[in-house]
mmCIF file of C-alpha atoms in Angstrom:
data_model
loop_
_atom_site.group_PDB
_atom_site.id
_atom_site.type_symbol
_atom_site.label_atom_id
_atom_site.label_comp_id
_atom_site.label_asym_id
_atom_site.label_seq_id
_atom_site.Cartn_x
_atom_site.Cartn_y
_atom_site.Cartn_z
ATOM 1 C CA MET A 1 0.000 0.000 0.000
ATOM 2 C CA SER A 2 1.282 3.450 -0.840
ATOM 3 C CA ASN A 3 0.259 7.074 -0.705
ATOM 4 C CA LEU A 4 -2.912 7.318 -2.800
ATOM 5 C CA ASP A 5 -3.963 10.704 -1.432
ATOM 6 C CA ARG A 6 -5.212 12.829 -4.355
ATOM 7 C CA GLN A 7 -4.526 15.969 -2.310
ATOM 8 C CA ALA A 8 -0.893 15.065 -1.653
ATOM 9 C CA VAL A 9 1.284 17.570 0.152
ATOM 10 C CA PRO A 10 5.071 17.643 0.331
ATOM 11 C CA SER A 11 6.821 16.421 3.446
ATOM 12 C CA VAL A 12 10.288 17.578 4.367
ATOM 13 C CA CYS A 13 12.365 15.194 6.423
ATOM 14 C CA GLY A 14 15.863 14.068 7.281
ATOM 15 C CA GLY A 15 18.816 15.783 8.907
ATOM 16 C CA ARG A 16 20.280 15.147 12.337
ATOM 17 C CA GLY A 17 19.492 18.577 13.769
ATOM 18 C CA PHE A 18 16.081 17.564 15.131
ATOM 19 C CA VAL A 19 16.891 14.071 16.400
ATOM 20 C CA VAL A 20 16.079 13.639 20.073
ATOM 21 C CA ALA A 21 19.468 12.599 21.480
ATOM 22 C CA GLU A 22 18.090 11.176 24.725
ATOM 23 C CA PRO A 23 15.319 8.774 25.685
ATOM 24 C CA VAL A 24 11.822 10.247 25.362
ATOM 25 C CA ARG A 25 8.245 8.945 25.323
ATOM 26 C CA GLU A 26 6.431 10.821 22.566
ATOM 27 C CA LEU A 27 3.084 9.245 21.682
ATOM 28 C CA LEU A 28 1.968 10.017 18.125
ATOM 29 C CA SER A 29 -1.658 9.724 17.044
ATOM 30 C CA PRO A 30 -2.520 8.601 13.511
ATOM 31 C CA ARG A 31 -4.174 10.473 10.684
ATOM 32 C CA ARG A 32 -6.917 8.381 9.098
ATOM 33 C CA VAL A 33 -6.661 8.118 5.319
ATOM 34 C CA ARG A 34 -9.192 6.439 3.030
ATOM 35 C CA LEU A 35 -7.713 4.267 0.276
ATOM 36 C CA GLY A 36 -10.393 3.187 -2.166
ATOM 37 C CA GLU A 37 -13.779 1.926 -1.002
ATOM 38 C CA ALA A 38 -12.727 -0.913 1.291
ATOM 39 C CA THR A 39 -9.552 0.159 3.088
ATOM 40 C CA GLU A 40 -8.829 2.838 5.668
ATOM 41 C CA VAL A 41 -5.308 3.256 7.026
ATOM 42 C CA ARG A 42 -3.889 4.957 10.074
ATOM 43 C CA ARG A 43 -0.904 7.058 8.946
ATOM 44 C CA LEU A 44 1.764 7.440 11.652
ATOM 45 C CA LEU A 45 4.669 8.769 9.572
ATOM 46 C CA PRO A 46 5.056 11.396 8.292
ATOM 47 C CA ASN A 47 3.372 12.985 11.295
ATOM 48 C CA LEU A 48 2.738 16.583 12.285
ATOM 49 C CA GLY A 49 5.327 16.244 15.029
ATOM 50 C CA ARG A 50 7.834 13.811 13.555
ATOM 51 C CA ARG A 51 8.912 12.934 10.037
ATOM 52 C CA MET A 52 11.365 10.030 10.355
ATOM 53 C CA VAL A 53 12.721 7.363 12.691
ATOM 54 C CA GLY A 54 16.156 6.429 11.429
ATOM 55 C CA ALA A 55 15.626 5.840 7.700
ATOM 56 C CA TRP A 56 11.939 4.885 8.252
ATOM 57 C CA CYS A 57 9.954 7.702 6.642
ATOM 58 C CA PHE A 58 6.423 6.355 6.054
ATOM 59 C CA VAL A 59 4.244 4.102 8.222
ATOM 60 C CA ASP A 60 0.639 3.054 7.566
ATOM 61 C CA HIS A 61 -1.211 0.614 9.835
ATOM 62 C CA TYR A 62 -4.401 -0.997 8.531
ATOM 63 C CA GLY A 63 -6.946 -3.475 9.814
ATOM 64 C CA PRO A 64 -7.939 -5.868 11.078
ATOM 65 C CA ASP A 65 -10.570 -5.414 8.345
ATOM 66 C CA ASP A 66 -13.266 -7.976 7.552
ATOM 67 C CA ILE A 67 -13.041 -8.260 3.756
ATOM 68 C CA ALA A 68 -14.913 -11.556 3.356
ATOM 69 C CA ASP A 69 -17.471 -9.894 1.081
ATOM 70 C CA GLU A 70 -15.184 -7.121 -0.180
ATOM 71 C CA PRO A 71 -12.460 -6.966 -2.838
ATOM 72 C CA GLY A 72 -9.971 -6.021 -0.132
ATOM 73 C CA MET A 73 -6.819 -4.147 -1.044
ATOM 74 C CA GLN A 74 -6.887 -2.757 -4.580
ATOM 75 C CA VAL A 75 -3.989 -0.394 -5.256
ATOM 76 C CA PRO A 76 -3.519 0.340 -8.994
ATOM 77 C CA PRO A 77 -0.067 0.755 -10.588
ATOM 78 C CA HIS A 78 1.820 3.776 -9.261
ATOM 79 C CA PRO A 79 5.464 4.913 -9.222
ATOM 80 C CA HIS A 80 8.234 5.091 -6.624
ATOM 81 C CA MET A 81 11.768 6.434 -6.519
ATOM 82 C CA GLY A 82 14.421 6.933 -3.852
ATOM 83 C CA LEU A 83 12.985 4.495 -1.310
ATOM 84 C CA GLN A 84 12.240 0.917 -0.289
ATOM 85 C CA THR A 85 8.744 -0.363 0.486
ATOM 86 C CA VAL A 86 8.263 -2.939 3.231
ATOM 87 C CA SER A 87 5.041 -4.963 3.151
ATOM 88 C CA TRP A 88 4.257 -6.672 6.465
ATOM 89 C CA LEU A 89 1.134 -8.684 7.244
ATOM 90 C CA HIS A 90 -0.403 -10.229 10.344
ATOM 91 C CA GLU A 91 -3.494 -11.491 8.488
ATOM 92 C CA GLY A 92 -4.427 -11.837 4.839
ATOM 93 C CA GLU A 93 -2.429 -11.894 1.607
ATOM 94 C CA VAL A 94 -1.229 -9.243 -0.827
ATOM 95 C CA LEU A 95 -0.385 -9.917 -4.475
ATOM 96 C CA HIS A 96 2.547 -7.752 -5.595
ATOM 97 C CA ARG A 97 3.272 -6.937 -9.256
ATOM 98 C CA ASP A 98 5.935 -4.525 -10.480
ATOM 99 C CA SER A 99 7.562 -3.163 -13.606
ATOM 100 C CA THR A 100 10.606 -5.430 -13.261
ATOM 101 C CA GLY A 101 8.285 -8.402 -13.861
ATOM 102 C CA SER A 102 7.993 -9.527 -10.238
ATOM 103 C CA LEU A 103 4.797 -11.358 -9.282
ATOM 104 C CA GLN A 104 4.583 -12.527 -5.671
ATOM 105 C CA THR A 105 1.934 -13.241 -3.054
ATOM 106 C CA VAL A 106 3.084 -11.994 0.357
ATOM 107 C CA ARG A 107 1.616 -13.777 3.382
ATOM 108 C CA PRO A 108 1.666 -13.099 7.154
ATOM 109 C CA ARG A 109 5.136 -12.569 8.609
ATOM 110 C CA GLU A 110 6.832 -12.823 5.231
ATOM 111 C CA LEU A 111 8.939 -9.912 4.022
ATOM 112 C CA GLY A 112 8.004 -8.239 0.762
ATOM 113 C CA LEU A 113 10.793 -5.711 0.152
ATOM 114 C CA MET A 114 10.823 -3.530 -2.966
ATOM 115 C CA THR A 115 13.799 -1.283 -3.680
ATOM 116 C CA SER A 116 12.676 1.421 -6.089
ATOM 117 C CA GLY A 117 16.116 2.874 -6.692
ATOM 118 C CA ARG A 118 15.962 5.286 -9.610
ATOM 119 C CA ALA A 119 12.436 4.259 -10.688
ATOM 120 C CA ILE A 120 9.867 1.476 -10.415
ATOM 121 C CA SER A 121 6.099 1.083 -10.537
ATOM 122 C CA HIS A 122 3.955 -1.559 -8.834
ATOM 123 C CA SER A 123 0.454 -2.600 -7.842
ATOM 124 C CA GLU A 124 -0.879 -4.340 -4.742
ATOM 125 C CA GLU A 125 -4.122 -6.254 -4.429
ATOM 126 C CA SER A 126 -5.876 -8.867 -2.376
ATOM 127 C CA PRO A 127 -6.066 -12.112 -4.382
ATOM 128 C CA ARG A 128 -9.504 -12.862 -5.816
ATOM 129 C CA ALA A 129 -9.887 -15.737 -3.331
ATOM 130 C CA HIS A 130 -8.619 -14.240 -0.077
ATOM 131 C CA ALA A 131 -8.743 -14.681 3.679
ATOM 132 C CA ARG A 132 -11.536 -13.039 5.662
ATOM 133 C CA PHE A 133 -9.321 -10.556 7.513
ATOM 134 C CA LEU A 134 -6.641 -8.129 6.331
ATOM 135 C CA HIS A 135 -4.258 -6.650 8.895
ATOM 136 C CA GLY A 136 -0.799 -5.261 8.425
ATOM 137 C CA ALA A 137 1.554 -2.339 7.947
ATOM 138 C CA GLN A 138 3.118 -0.671 4.945
ATOM 139 C CA LEU A 139 6.405 1.105 5.569
ATOM 140 C CA TRP A 140 8.983 3.017 3.556
ATOM 141 C CA VAL A 141 12.724 3.312 4.074
ATOM 142 C CA ALA A 142 14.555 6.297 2.570
ATOM 143 C CA LEU A 143 17.563 5.406 0.439
ATOM 144 C CA PRO A 144 20.777 7.360 1.075
ATOM 145 C CA ASP A 145 22.245 9.377 -1.768
ATOM 146 C CA ALA A 146 24.873 6.736 -2.578
ATOM 147 C CA HIS A 147 22.186 4.128 -3.334
ATOM 148 C CA ARG A 148 19.103 6.031 -4.442
ATOM 149 C CA HIS A 149 19.835 5.537 -8.150
ATOM 150 C CA THR A 150 20.406 1.791 -7.843
ATOM 151 C CA ASP A 151 18.641 -0.707 -10.106
ATOM 152 C CA PRO A 152 15.073 -1.435 -8.951
ATOM 153 C CA HIS A 153 14.382 -4.918 -7.607
ATOM 154 C CA PHE A 154 12.003 -6.934 -5.415
ATOM 155 C CA GLU A 155 12.833 -9.419 -2.654
ATOM 156 C CA HIS A 156 10.612 -11.957 -0.944
ATOM 157 C CA HIS A 157 11.822 -13.656 2.236
ATOM 158 C CA ALA A 158 9.530 -16.211 3.856
ATOM 159 C CA ASP A 159 12.080 -17.519 6.359
ATOM 160 C CA LEU A 160 13.183 -14.757 8.732
ATOM 161 C CA PRO A 161 15.401 -15.038 11.834
ATOM 162 C CA LEU A 162 13.875 -15.025 15.316
ATOM 163 C CA VAL A 163 15.020 -13.546 18.612
ATOM 164 C CA THR A 164 13.317 -15.142 21.613
ATOM 165 C CA ALA A 165 12.986 -14.557 25.348
ATOM 166 C CA PRO A 166 10.392 -15.736 27.879
ATOM 167 C CA GLY A 167 7.082 -14.341 26.626
ATOM 168 C CA LEU A 168 8.629 -12.742 23.524
ATOM 169 C CA THR A 169 9.212 -13.831 19.936
ATOM 170 C CA ALA A 170 10.786 -11.183 17.706
ATOM 171 C CA THR A 171 10.792 -11.740 13.935
ATOM 172 C CA LEU A 172 13.559 -9.729 12.309
ATOM 173 C CA VAL A 173 12.115 -7.869 9.331
ATOM 174 C CA LEU A 174 15.046 -5.663 8.320
ATOM 175 C CA GLY A 175 18.513 -4.906 9.700
ATOM 176 C CA GLY A 176 19.905 -6.437 12.882
ATOM 177 C CA LEU A 177 18.761 -7.082 16.446
ATOM 178 C CA ASP A 178 20.506 -8.874 19.324
ATOM 179 C CA GLY A 179 22.984 -10.631 17.021
ATOM 180 C CA ALA A 180 20.457 -11.692 14.354
ATOM 181 C CA THR A 181 20.378 -10.206 10.841
ATOM 182 C CA SER A 182 17.523 -10.098 8.339
ATOM 183 C CA PRO A 183 18.208 -11.381 4.802
ATOM 184 C CA GLY A 184 16.517 -8.270 3.401
ATOM 185 C CA THR A 185 18.878 -5.787 1.735
ATOM 186 C CA ALA A 186 19.459 -2.704 3.889
ATOM 187 C CA TYR A 187 21.319 0.421 2.807
ATOM 188 C CA THR A 188 21.609 2.167 6.180
ATOM 189 C CA PRO A 189 22.115 0.950 9.776
ATOM 190 C CA ILE A 190 18.519 0.039 10.601
ATOM 191 C CA VAL A 191 16.222 -2.326 12.445
ATOM 192 C CA GLY A 192 12.649 -3.415 11.895
ATOM 193 C CA ALA A 193 11.269 -6.243 14.015
ATOM 194 C CA ASP A 194 7.847 -7.755 14.668
ATOM 195 C CA LEU A 195 7.407 -8.413 18.393
ATOM 196 C CA ALA A 196 4.865 -10.989 19.584
ATOM 197 C CA LEU A 197 4.247 -10.872 23.358
ATOM 198 C CA THR A 198 2.236 -13.337 25.418
ATOM 199 C CA ASP A 199 -0.166 -12.249 28.149
ATOM 200 C CA GLY A 200 1.855 -11.298 31.243
ATOM 201 C CA ALA A 201 5.205 -11.012 29.453
ATOM 202 C CA ASP A 202 7.632 -8.628 31.157
ATOM 203 C CA VAL A 203 10.868 -8.375 29.168
ATOM 204 C CA ARG A 204 13.681 -5.993 28.277
ATOM 205 C CA LEU A 205 14.752 -5.835 24.650
ATOM 206 C CA PRO A 206 18.394 -4.881 23.937
ATOM 207 C CA LEU A 207 18.852 -1.722 21.857
ATOM 208 C CA GLU A 208 21.670 0.270 20.240
ATOM 209 C CA PRO A 209 22.214 3.595 22.062
ATOM 210 C CA ASP A 210 23.239 5.361 18.825
ATOM 211 C CA PHE A 211 19.937 4.473 17.127
ATOM 212 C CA GLU A 212 16.663 6.324 17.484
ATOM 213 C CA TYR A 213 13.586 4.130 17.943
ATOM 214 C CA ALA A 214 9.826 4.012 17.812
ATOM 215 C CA VAL A 215 7.242 1.295 18.467
ATOM 216 C CA LEU A 216 4.100 0.754 16.393
ATOM 217 C CA ALA A 217 1.337 -1.044 18.308
ATOM 218 C CA MET A 218 -0.390 -3.616 16.089
ATOM 219 C CA SER A 219 -2.737 -5.405 18.525
ATOM 220 C CA GLY A 220 -3.352 -6.162 22.194
ATOM 221 C CA GLU A 221 -2.589 -4.281 25.415
ATOM 222 C CA VAL A 222 1.029 -3.412 26.050
ATOM 223 C CA HIS A 223 3.122 -0.945 28.060
ATOM 224 C CA VAL A 224 6.313 0.295 26.408
ATOM 225 C CA ASP A 225 8.719 1.818 28.955
ATOM 226 C CA GLY A 226 5.689 2.305 31.191
ATOM 227 C CA VAL A 227 3.526 3.984 28.533
ATOM 228 C CA PRO A 228 0.303 2.223 27.435
ATOM 229 C CA VAL A 229 0.348 2.096 23.633
ATOM 230 C CA LEU A 230 -2.946 1.348 21.894
ATOM 231 C CA PRO A 231 -3.152 -0.452 18.529
ATOM 232 C CA GLY A 232 -2.658 1.940 15.648
ATOM 233 C CA SER A 233 -0.479 4.409 17.572
ATOM 234 C CA LEU A 234 3.264 5.063 17.478
ATOM 235 C CA LEU A 235 5.492 5.772 20.471
ATOM 236 C CA TYR A 236 8.678 7.662 19.581
ATOM 237 C CA LEU A 237 11.504 6.768 21.960
ATOM 238 C CA GLY A 238 14.455 8.966 20.933
ATOM 239 C CA CYS A 239 18.091 7.844 21.257
ATOM 240 C CA GLY A 240 20.396 6.831 24.093
ATOM 241 C CA ARG A 241 18.674 3.580 25.083
ATOM 242 C CA THR A 242 20.453 0.306 25.735
ATOM 243 C CA GLU A 243 17.240 -1.617 26.437
ATOM 244 C CA LEU A 244 13.482 -1.272 26.160
ATOM 245 C CA PRO A 245 11.085 -2.488 28.890
ATOM 246 C CA LEU A 246 7.956 -4.179 27.545
ATOM 247 C CA ARG A 247 4.993 -5.467 29.551
ATOM 248 C CA ALA A 248 1.935 -7.135 28.018
ATOM 249 C CA ASP A 249 -1.491 -7.195 29.674
ATOM 250 C CA SER A 250 -2.791 -9.528 26.941
ATOM 251 C CA ASP A 251 -1.345 -11.275 23.956
ATOM 252 C CA ALA A 252 0.024 -8.349 21.954
ATOM 253 C CA ALA A 253 1.992 -7.476 18.842
ATOM 254 C CA LEU A 254 4.293 -4.523 18.126
ATOM 255 C CA MET A 255 6.684 -3.396 15.445
ATOM 256 C CA LEU A 256 10.034 -2.038 16.612
ATOM 257 C CA LEU A 257 11.413 0.542 14.158
ATOM 258 C CA GLY A 258 14.805 2.140 14.542
ATOM 259 C CA GLY A 259 18.089 3.068 13.007
ATOM 260 C CA GLU A 260 20.953 5.488 12.829
ATOM 261 C CA PRO A 261 19.481 8.995 12.452
ATOM 262 C CA PHE A 262 19.235 9.851 8.766
ATOM 263 C CA GLU A 263 21.652 12.670 8.010
ATOM 264 C CA GLU A 264 20.464 13.836 4.588
ATOM 265 C CA GLU A 265 17.587 16.232 4.093
ATOM 266 C CA LEU A 266 14.827 14.985 1.794
ATOM 267 C CA ILE A 267 11.705 16.014 -0.070
ATOM 268 C CA MET A 268 8.898 13.453 -0.072
ATOM 269 C CA PHE A 269 5.970 14.115 -2.390
ATOM 270 C CA TRP A 270 3.311 11.510 -3.196
ATOM 271 C CA ASN A 271 5.314 8.277 -3.774
ATOM 272 C CA TRP A 272 8.667 9.858 -4.540
ATOM 273 C CA ILE A 273 11.659 10.866 -2.442
ATOM 274 C CA GLY A 274 14.108 13.360 -3.936
ATOM 275 C CA ARG A 275 16.542 16.070 -2.977
ATOM 276 C CA SER A 276 15.183 18.997 -5.005
ATOM 277 C CA GLN A 277 12.017 20.374 -6.564
ATOM 278 C CA GLU A 278 13.475 19.715 -10.007
ATOM 279 C CA GLU A 279 13.779 15.974 -9.256
ATOM 280 C CA ILE A 280 10.158 15.765 -8.137
ATOM 281 C CA GLU A 281 8.933 17.741 -11.152
ATOM 282 C CA GLN A 282 10.875 15.453 -13.506
ATOM 283 C CA ALA A 283 9.506 12.330 -11.806
ATOM 284 C CA ARG A 284 5.955 13.589 -12.251
ATOM 285 C CA ARG A 285 6.526 14.349 -15.936
ATOM 286 C CA ASP A 286 8.103 10.941 -16.510
ATOM 287 C CA TRP A 287 5.199 9.119 -14.845
ATOM 288 C CA MET A 288 2.481 11.048 -16.645
ATOM 289 C CA GLU A 289 4.267 10.591 -19.987
ATOM 290 C CA GLY A 290 4.754 6.862 -19.426
ATOM 291 C CA THR A 291 8.552 6.858 -19.413
ATOM 292 C CA ARG A 292 11.215 5.735 -16.912
ATOM 293 C CA PHE A 293 8.972 3.954 -14.384
ATOM 294 C CA GLY A 294 8.091 1.023 -16.627
ATOM 295 C CA GLU A 295 4.814 -0.871 -16.962
ATOM 296 C CA VAL A 296 3.025 -3.162 -14.517
ATOM 297 C CA LYS A 297 1.676 -6.044 -16.552
ATOM 298 C CA GLY A 298 -1.307 -8.148 -15.488
ATOM 299 C CA TYR A 299 -3.163 -5.648 -13.295
ATOM 300 C CA ASP A 300 -6.792 -5.224 -14.333
ATOM 301 C CA GLY A 301 -7.078 -1.460 -14.277
ATOM 302 C CA ALA A 302 -5.483 1.829 -15.231
ATOM 303 C CA PRO A 303 -2.460 3.312 -13.470
ATOM 304 C CA LEU A 304 -2.946 6.127 -10.987
ATOM 305 C CA PRO A 305 -2.402 9.678 -12.259
ATOM 306 C CA ALA A 306 -0.038 11.799 -10.195
ATOM 307 C CA PRO A 307 -1.491 14.633 -8.132
ATOM 308 C CA GLU A 308 -0.706 18.209 -9.047
ATOM 309 C CA LEU A 309 2.381 19.736 -7.504
ATOM 310 C CA PRO A 310 1.766 22.454 -4.911
ATOM 311 C CA ALA A 311 2.291 26.103 -5.808
ATOM 312 C CA MET A 312 4.790 26.541 -2.980
ATOM 313 C CA PRO A 313 8.469 25.729 -3.608
ATOM 314 C CA LEU A 314 9.609 22.302 -2.443
ATOM 315 C CA ARG A 315 12.685 22.585 -0.226
ATOM 316 C CA PRO A 316 14.308 19.971 2.016
ATOM 317 C CA ARG A 317 14.272 20.982 5.638
ATOM 318 C CA GLY A 318 14.398 18.923 8.819
ATOM 319 C CA ARG A 319 12.856 16.002 10.651
ATOM 320 C CA VAL A 320 10.069 17.842 12.482
ATOM 321 C CA ARG A 321 7.968 20.892 11.756
#
C-alpha cells in the first residue's frame, strides 16, 4: 500500500538537527486516510510532530478489516523512486506486481521488500480468493544518496530469523537485532522487528544507544517503557537507550522501528523521495508521460495519475515541523 492521497502535500524530512538525542516517550496519534472503497489506514509517519525514525519515513497501519465480502486491497499501478517499500502482514495476503516483472503473493510474517532505486512502478491487491481478515503495515525506508539511483528490484523472504525470550518472539524484518540479521537488503544501519508478546510477558529488549527508535502497536494491550500504547499508535523513543522495557497485559503485537538517524535532508511528495524540486517535477513528468517507471503487466485497471504539484516551492528541511 502506498500514498494514494489525491490531495498530496510535500513532506520535508531528514537531517540530524532535530533528532532527540536522549530517551523520550512521545506518543503520536494517527491520521486516518481512506484508500479506495474498502480500506482505511492509520498514517503514523510522516506525522505533524515527527517525520522520520532512522531511515523509516512512512508508516501506515491498517486493519484488522473484515473483507470476506469485499475486494480487499486494490492499489492500482503507481510509481516510486528513492525508497524501499516494506510490506508486512499479520493477516491476509497481498499480491505484488511490479515493472521489473515480479509477481509474488506476500503472506503473514513474510517480508516483501521492494527497492525502487531510480524508478519502479507496482500494484498491490488482495487475491480474488482471499482470507476473511486483512491486517498489516506498509512502511517506507529512505535510500541514502549513494544508493538512491540503484537498479530497482524486489525481494521476498519467507524464512526470517527469530530472537526469543520468555514471553517474547521477535521476527527480524530488516537490519539487525541482538545478534540476528535479516536477509533483506538494507542500505543504512537500521532495524525493523515484529514483536509478539504473550499475556503477562515482562521483558527488556536490547537496543543500540546510537539508534533512534519508535514502536508501532499492532494489537493487544502493552506498556512500552511504562507507557500504554494502543493499537494503531506510534510511540517515539528517541536515542540513548540500551534496552526497552515491555509489559503485556494480553497477547500483543508490536513493530520495533529504529536506526541510525538519517543525516540527509529529503523532499517526499506523493510516492517519490528526492533532494530537489526539479527531481520531483521530472519524476511527475516521466510518470504522466509513461517513461522511466516502466509498466506493470497483469493488473486489471489503469495506473494512478499523479497529483498536481503544490504552488509553494519544495525545499528539504528537517525532521520535524
